[in-house]
PDB file of C-alpha atoms and ligand atoms in Angstrom:
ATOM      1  CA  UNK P 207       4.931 -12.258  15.969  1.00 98.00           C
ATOM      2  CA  UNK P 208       8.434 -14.151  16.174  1.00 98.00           C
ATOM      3  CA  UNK P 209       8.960 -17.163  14.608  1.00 98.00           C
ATOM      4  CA  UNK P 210      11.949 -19.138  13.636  1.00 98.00           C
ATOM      5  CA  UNK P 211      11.836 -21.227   9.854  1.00 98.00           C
ATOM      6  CA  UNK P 212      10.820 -24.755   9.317  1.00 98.00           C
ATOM      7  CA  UNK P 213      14.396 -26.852   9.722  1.00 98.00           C
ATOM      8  CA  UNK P 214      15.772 -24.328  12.399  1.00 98.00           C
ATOM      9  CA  UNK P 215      16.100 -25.758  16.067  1.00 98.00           C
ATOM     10  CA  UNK P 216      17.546 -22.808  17.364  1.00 98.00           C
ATOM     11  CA  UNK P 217      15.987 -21.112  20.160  1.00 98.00           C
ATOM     12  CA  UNK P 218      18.112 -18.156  21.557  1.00 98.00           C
ATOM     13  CA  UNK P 219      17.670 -15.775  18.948  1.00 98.00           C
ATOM     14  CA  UNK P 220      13.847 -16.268  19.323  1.00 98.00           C
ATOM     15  CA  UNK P 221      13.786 -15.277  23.234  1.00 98.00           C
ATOM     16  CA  UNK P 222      15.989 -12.207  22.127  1.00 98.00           C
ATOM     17  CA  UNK P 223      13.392 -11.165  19.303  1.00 98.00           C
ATOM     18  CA  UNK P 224      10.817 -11.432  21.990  1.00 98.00           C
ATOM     19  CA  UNK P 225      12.792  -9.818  24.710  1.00 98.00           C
ATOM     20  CA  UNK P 226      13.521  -7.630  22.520  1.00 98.00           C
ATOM     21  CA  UNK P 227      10.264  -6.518  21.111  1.00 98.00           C
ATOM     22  CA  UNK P 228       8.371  -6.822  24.412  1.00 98.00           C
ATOM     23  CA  UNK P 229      10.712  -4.137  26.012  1.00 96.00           C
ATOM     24  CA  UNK P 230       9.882  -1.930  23.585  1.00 94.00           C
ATOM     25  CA  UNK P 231       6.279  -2.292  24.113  1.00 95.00           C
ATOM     26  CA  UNK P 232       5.049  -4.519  21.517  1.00 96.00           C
ATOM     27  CA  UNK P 233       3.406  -8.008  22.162  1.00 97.00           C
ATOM     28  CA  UNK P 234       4.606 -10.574  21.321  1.00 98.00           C
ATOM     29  CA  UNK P 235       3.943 -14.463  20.045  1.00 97.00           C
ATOM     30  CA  UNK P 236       6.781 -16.520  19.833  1.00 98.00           C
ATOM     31  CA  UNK P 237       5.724 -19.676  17.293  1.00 98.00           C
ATOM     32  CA  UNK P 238       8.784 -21.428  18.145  1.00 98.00           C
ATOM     33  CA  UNK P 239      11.618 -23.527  16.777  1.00 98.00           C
ATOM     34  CA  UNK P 240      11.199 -25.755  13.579  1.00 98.00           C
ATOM     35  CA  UNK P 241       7.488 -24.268  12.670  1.00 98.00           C
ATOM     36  CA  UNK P 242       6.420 -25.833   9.552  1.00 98.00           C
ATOM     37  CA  UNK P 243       5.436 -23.302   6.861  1.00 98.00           C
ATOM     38  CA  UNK P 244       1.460 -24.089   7.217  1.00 98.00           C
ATOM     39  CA  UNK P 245       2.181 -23.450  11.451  1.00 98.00           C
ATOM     40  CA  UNK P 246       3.528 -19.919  10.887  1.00 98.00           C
ATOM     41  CA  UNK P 247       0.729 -19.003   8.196  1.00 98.00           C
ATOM     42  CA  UNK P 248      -2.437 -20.623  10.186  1.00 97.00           C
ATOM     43  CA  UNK P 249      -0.411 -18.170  13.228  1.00 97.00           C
ATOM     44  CA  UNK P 250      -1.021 -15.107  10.996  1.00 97.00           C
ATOM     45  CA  UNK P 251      -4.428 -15.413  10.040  1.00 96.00           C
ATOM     46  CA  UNK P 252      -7.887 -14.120  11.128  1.00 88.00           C
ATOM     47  CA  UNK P 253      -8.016 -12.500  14.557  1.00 90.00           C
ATOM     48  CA  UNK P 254      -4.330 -13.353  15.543  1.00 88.00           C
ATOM     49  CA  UNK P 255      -3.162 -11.589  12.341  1.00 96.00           C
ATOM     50  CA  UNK P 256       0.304  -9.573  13.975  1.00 97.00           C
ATOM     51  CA  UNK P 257       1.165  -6.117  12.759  1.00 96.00           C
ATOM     52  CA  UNK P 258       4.918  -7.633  11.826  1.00 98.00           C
ATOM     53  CA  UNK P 259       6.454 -11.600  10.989  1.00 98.00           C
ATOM     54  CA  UNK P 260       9.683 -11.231  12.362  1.00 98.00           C
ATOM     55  CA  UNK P 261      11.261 -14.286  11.159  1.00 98.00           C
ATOM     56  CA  UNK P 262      14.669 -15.528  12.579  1.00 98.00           C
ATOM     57  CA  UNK P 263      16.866 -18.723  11.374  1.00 97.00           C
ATOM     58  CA  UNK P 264      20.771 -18.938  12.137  1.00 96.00           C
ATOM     59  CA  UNK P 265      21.486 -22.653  11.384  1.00 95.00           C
ATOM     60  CA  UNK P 266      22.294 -21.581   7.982  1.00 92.00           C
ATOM     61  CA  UNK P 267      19.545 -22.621   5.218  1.00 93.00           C
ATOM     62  CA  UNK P 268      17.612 -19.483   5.843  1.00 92.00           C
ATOM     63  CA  UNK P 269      17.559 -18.646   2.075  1.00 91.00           C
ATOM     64  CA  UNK P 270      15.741 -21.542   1.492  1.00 94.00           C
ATOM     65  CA  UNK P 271      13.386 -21.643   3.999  1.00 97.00           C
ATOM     66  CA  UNK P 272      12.835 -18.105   3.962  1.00 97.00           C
ATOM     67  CA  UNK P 273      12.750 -18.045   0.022  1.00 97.00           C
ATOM     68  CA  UNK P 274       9.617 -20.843   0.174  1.00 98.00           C
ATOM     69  CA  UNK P 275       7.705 -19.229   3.322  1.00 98.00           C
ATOM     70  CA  UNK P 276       7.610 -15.840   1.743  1.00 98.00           C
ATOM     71  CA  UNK P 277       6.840 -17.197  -1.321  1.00 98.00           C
ATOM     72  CA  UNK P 278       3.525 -19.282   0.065  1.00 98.00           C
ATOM     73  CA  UNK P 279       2.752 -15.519   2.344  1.00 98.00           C
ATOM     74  CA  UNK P 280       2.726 -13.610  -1.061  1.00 98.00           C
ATOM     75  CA  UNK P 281       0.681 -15.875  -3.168  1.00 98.00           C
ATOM     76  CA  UNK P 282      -2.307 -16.394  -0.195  1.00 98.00           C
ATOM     77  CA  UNK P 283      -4.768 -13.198  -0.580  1.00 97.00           C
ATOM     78  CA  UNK P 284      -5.057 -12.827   3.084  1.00 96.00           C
ATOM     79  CA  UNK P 285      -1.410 -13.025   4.019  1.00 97.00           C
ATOM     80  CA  UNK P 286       0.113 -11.506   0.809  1.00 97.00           C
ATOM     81  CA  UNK P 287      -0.034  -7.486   2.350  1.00 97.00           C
ATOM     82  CA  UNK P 288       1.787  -8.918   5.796  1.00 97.00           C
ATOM     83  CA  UNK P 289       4.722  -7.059   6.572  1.00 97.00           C
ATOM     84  CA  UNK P 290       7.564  -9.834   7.450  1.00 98.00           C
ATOM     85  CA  UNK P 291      10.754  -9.364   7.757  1.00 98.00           C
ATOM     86  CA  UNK P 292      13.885 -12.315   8.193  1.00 97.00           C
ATOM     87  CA  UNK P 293      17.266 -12.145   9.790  1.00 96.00           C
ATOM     88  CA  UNK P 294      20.030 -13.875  11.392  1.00 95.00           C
ATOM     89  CA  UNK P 295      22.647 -16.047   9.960  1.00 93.00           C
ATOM     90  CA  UNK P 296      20.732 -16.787   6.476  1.00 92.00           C
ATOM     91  CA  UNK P 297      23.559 -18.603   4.741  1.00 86.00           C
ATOM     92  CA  UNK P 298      25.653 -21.689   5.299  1.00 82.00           C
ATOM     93  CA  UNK P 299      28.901 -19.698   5.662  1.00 70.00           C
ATOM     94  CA  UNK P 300      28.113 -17.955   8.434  1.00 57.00           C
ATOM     95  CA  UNK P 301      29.685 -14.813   7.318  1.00 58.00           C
ATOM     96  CA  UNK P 302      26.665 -14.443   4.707  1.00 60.00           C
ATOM     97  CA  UNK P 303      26.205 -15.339   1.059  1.00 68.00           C
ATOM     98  CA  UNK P 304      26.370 -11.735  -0.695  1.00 69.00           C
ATOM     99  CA  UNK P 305      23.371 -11.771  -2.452  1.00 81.00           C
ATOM    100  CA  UNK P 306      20.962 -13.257  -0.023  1.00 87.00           C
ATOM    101  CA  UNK P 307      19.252  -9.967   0.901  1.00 90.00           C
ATOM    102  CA  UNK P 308      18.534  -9.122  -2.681  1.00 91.00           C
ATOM    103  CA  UNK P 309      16.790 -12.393  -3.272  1.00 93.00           C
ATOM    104  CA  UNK P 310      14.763 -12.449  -0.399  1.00 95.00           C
ATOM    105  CA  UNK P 311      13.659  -9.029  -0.718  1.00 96.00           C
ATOM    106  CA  UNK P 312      12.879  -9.957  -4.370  1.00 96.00           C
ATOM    107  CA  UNK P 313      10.715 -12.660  -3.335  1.00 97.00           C
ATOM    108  CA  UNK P 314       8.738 -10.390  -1.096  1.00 98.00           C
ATOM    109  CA  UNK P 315      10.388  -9.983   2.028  1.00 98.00           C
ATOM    110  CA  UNK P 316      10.142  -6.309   3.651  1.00 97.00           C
ATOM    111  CA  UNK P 317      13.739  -6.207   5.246  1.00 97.00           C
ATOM    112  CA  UNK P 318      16.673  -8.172   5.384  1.00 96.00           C
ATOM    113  CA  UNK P 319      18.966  -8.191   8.245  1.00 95.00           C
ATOM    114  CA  UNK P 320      21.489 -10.582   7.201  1.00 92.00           C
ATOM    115  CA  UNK P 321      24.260 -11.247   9.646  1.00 90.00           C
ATOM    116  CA  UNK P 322      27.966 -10.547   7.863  1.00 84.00           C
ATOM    117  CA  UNK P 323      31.491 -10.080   8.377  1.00 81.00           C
ATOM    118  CA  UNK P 324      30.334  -6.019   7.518  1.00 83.00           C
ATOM    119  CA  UNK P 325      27.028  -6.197   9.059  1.00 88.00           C
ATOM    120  CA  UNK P 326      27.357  -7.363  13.390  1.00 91.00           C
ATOM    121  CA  UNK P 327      24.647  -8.486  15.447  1.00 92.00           C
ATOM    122  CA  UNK P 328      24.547  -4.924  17.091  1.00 95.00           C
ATOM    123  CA  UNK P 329      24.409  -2.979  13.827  1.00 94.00           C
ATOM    124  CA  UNK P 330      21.565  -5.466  12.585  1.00 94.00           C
ATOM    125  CA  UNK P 331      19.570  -4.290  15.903  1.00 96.00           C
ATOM    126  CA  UNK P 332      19.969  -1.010  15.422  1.00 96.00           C
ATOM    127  CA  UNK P 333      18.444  -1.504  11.809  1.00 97.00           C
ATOM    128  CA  UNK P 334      16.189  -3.799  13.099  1.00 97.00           C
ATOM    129  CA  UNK P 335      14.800  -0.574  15.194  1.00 97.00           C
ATOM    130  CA  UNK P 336      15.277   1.855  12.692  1.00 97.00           C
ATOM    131  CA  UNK P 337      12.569  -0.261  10.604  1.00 97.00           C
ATOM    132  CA  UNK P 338      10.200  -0.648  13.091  1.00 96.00           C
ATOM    133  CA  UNK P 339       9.987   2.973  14.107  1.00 94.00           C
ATOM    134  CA  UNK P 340       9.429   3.648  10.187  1.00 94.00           C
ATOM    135  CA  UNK P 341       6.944   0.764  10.116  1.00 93.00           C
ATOM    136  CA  UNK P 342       4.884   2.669  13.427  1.00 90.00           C
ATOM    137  CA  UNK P 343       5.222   5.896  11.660  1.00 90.00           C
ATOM    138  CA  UNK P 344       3.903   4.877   7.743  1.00 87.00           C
ATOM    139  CA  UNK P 345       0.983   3.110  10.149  1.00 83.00           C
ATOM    140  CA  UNK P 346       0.149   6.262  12.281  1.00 83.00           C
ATOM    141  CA  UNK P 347       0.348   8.299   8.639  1.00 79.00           C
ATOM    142  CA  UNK P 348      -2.127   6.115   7.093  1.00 66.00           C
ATOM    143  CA  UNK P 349      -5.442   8.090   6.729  1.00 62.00           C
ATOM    144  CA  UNK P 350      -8.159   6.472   8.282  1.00 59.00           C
ATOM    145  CA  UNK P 351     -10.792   4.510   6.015  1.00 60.00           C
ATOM    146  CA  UNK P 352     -13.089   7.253   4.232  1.00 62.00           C
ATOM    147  CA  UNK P 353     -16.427   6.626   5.290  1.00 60.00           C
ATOM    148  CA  UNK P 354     -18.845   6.567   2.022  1.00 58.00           C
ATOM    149  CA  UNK P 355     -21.123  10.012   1.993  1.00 56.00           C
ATOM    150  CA  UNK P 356     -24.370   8.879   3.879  1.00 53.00           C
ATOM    151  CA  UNK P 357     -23.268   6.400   5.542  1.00 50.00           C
ATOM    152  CA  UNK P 358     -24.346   5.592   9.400  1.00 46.00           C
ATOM    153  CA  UNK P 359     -27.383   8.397   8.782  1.00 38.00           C
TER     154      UNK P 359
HETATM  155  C1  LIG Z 270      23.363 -23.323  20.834  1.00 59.04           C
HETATM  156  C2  LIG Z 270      23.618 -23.717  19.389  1.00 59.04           C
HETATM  157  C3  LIG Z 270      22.980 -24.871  18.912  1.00 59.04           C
HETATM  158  C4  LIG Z 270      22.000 -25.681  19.739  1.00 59.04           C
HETATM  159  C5  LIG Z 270      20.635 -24.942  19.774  1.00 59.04           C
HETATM  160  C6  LIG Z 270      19.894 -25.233  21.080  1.00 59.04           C
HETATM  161  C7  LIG Z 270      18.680 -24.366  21.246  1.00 59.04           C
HETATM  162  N1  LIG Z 270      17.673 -24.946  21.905  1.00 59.04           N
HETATM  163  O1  LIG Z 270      18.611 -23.241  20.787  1.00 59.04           O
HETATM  164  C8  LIG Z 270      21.962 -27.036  18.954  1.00 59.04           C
HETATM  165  C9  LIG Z 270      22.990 -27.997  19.557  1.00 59.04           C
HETATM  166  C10 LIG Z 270      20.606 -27.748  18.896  1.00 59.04           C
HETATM  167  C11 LIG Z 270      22.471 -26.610  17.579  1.00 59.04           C
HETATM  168  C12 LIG Z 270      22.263 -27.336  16.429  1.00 59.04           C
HETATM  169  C13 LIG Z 270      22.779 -27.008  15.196  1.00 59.04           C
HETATM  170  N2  LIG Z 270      23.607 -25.963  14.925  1.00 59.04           N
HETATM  171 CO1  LIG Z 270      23.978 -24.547  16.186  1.00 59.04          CO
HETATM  172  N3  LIG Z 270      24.712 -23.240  17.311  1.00 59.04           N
HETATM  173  C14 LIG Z 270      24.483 -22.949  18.554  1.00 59.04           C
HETATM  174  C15 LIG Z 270      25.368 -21.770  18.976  1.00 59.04           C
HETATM  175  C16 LIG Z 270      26.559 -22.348  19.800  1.00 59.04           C
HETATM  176  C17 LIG Z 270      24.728 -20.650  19.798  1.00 59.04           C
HETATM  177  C18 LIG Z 270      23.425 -20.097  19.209  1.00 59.04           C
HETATM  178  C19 LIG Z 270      22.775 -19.174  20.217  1.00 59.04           C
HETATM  179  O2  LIG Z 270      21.959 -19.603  21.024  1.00 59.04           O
HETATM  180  N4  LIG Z 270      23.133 -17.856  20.156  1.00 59.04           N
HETATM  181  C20 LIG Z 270      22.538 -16.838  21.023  1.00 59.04           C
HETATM  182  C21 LIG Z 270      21.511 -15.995  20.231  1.00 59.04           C
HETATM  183  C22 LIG Z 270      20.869 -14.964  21.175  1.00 59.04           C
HETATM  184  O3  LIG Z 270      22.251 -15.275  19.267  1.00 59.04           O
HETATM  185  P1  LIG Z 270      22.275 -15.645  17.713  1.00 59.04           P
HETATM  186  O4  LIG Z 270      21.593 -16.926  17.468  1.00 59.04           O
HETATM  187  O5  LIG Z 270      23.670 -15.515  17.226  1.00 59.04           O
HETATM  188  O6  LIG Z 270      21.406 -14.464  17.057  1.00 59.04           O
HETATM  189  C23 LIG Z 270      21.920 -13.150  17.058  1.00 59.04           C
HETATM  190  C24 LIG Z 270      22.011 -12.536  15.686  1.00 59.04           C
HETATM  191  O7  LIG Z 270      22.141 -13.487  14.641  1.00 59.04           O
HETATM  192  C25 LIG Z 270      20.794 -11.683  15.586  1.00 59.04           C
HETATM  193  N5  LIG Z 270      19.611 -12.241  14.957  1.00 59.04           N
HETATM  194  C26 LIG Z 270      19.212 -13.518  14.831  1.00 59.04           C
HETATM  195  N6  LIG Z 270      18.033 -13.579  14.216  1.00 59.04           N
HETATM  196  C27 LIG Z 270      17.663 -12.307  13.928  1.00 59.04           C
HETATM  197  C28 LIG Z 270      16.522 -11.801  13.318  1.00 59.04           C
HETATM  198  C29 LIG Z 270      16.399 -10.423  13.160  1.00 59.04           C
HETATM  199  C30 LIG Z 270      15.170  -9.849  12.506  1.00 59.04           C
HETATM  200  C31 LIG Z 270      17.428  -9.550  13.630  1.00 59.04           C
HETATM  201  C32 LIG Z 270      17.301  -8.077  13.474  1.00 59.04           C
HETATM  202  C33 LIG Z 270      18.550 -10.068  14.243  1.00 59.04           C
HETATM  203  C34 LIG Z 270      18.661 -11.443  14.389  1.00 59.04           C
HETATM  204  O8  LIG Z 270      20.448 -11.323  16.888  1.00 59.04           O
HETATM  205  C35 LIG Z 270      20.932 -12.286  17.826  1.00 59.04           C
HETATM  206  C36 LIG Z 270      21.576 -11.545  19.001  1.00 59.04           C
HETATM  207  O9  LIG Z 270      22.679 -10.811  18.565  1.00 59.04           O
HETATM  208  C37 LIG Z 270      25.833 -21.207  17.580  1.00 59.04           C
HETATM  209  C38 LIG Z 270      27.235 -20.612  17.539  1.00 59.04           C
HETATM  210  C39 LIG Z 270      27.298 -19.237  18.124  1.00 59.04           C
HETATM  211  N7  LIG Z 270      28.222 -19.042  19.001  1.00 59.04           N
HETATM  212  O10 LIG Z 270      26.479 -18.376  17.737  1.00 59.04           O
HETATM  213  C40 LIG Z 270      25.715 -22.452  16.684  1.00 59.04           C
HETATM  214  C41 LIG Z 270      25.394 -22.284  15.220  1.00 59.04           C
HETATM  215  C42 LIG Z 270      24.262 -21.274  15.049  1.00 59.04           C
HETATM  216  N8  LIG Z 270      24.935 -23.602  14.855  1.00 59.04           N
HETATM  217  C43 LIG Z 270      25.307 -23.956  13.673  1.00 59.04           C
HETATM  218  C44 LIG Z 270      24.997 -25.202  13.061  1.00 59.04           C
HETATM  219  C45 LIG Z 270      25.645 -25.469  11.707  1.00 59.04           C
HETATM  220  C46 LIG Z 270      24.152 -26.114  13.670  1.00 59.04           C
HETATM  221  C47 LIG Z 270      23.739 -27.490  13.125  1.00 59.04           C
HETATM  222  C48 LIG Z 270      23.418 -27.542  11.627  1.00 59.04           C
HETATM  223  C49 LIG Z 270      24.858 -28.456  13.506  1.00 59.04           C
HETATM  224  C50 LIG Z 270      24.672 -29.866  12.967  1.00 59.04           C
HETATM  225  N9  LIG Z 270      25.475 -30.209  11.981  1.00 59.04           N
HETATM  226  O11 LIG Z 270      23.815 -30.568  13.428  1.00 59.04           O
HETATM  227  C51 LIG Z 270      22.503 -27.807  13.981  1.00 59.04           C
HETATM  228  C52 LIG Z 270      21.212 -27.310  13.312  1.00 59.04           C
HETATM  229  C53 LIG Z 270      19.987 -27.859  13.962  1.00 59.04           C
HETATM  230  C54 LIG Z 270      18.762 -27.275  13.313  1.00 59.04           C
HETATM  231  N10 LIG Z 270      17.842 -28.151  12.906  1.00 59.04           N
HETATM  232  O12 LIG Z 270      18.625 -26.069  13.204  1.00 59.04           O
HETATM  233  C55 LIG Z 270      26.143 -22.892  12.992  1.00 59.04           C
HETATM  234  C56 LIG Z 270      25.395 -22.151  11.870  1.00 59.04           C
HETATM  235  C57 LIG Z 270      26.387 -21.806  10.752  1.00 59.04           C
HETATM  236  C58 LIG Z 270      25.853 -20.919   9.668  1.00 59.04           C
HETATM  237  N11 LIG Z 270      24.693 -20.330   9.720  1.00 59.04           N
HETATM  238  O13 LIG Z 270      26.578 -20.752   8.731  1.00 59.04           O
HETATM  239  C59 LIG Z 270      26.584 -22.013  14.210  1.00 59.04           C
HETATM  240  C60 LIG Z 270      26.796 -20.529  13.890  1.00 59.04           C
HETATM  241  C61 LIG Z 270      27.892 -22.658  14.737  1.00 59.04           C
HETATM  242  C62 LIG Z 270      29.047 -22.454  13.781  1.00 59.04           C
HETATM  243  N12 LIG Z 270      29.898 -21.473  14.002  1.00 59.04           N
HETATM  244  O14 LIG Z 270      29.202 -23.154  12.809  1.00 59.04           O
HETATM  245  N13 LIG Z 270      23.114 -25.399  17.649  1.00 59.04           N
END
């Protein structure tokens, strides 16, 4: 699931998590611009519950929208185990606040791909890859549920 944070009205980067995602075989829901926090939560529940929250913002208050979304995912019981992820440009200087990825992963996110002077678009894809072919791979490796002795008899 893509989804951009509540005060960002950018749409680009969503269509080219999408594109993105969807030629690499995943499916994909895009939420949308401006999503209020509530929105992208009441997205991730119950049957519609993605594998991945890819969460994108560029207009620059990422941190704090991204800070207060992942705090509300951790502390709901159904929504706290989610993976989610946030990238794009998170801070209001464009260039990236050093810092930002440690406080975001603090507050629960799984990865960070904050665009920098150091860190390009096309390096943040390639990351952006890297994690979910290690996300596909821990999922494959997790044994299947044990089934209690006696059970279905
Ligand atoms: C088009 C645009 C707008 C349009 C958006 C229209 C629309 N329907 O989308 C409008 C006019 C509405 C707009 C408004 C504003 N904008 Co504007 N906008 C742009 C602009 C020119 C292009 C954005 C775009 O479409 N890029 C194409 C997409 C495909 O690329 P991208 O967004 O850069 O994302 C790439 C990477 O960041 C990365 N990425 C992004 N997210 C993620 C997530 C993950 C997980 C990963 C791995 C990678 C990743 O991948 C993408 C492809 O490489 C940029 C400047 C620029 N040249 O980038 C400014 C820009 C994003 N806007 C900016 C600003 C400040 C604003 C406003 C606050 C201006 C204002 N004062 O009103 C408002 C905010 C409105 C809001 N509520 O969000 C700033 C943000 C600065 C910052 N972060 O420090 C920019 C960078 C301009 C600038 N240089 O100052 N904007």
């Amino acid at each position: 699931m893509v989804s951009s944070v509540s005060s960002d009205a950018h749409m680009w980067n969503l269509v080219f998590l999408q594109l993105l995602l969807e030629e690499a075989g995943h499916e994909v829901t895009n939420v949308g611009v401006c999503p209020p926090d509530g929105t992208v939560m009441a997205a991730c529940r119950g049957a519609d519950r993605p594998d991945l929250l890819v969460l994108s913002t560029v207009n620059g208050h990422g941190r704090l929208d991204g800070l207060r979304l992942i705090r509300a995912l951790r502390a709901d019981p159904e929504l706290a185990a989610l993976p989610v992820v946030i990238g794009g440009k998170l801070g209001v200087r464009g260039s990236g606040d050093p810092g930002v990825g440690r406080q975001l992963l603090d507050a629960g996110f799984d990865a960070v791909f904050a665009e920098s002077r150091g860190n390009t678009p096309e390096r943040m894809v390639a990351d952006f890859r890297a994690f979910l072919t290690t996300l596909a791979t821990a999922r494959t490796a997790t044994p299947p549920p044990r089934i209690p002795a006696g059970a279905g008899r």
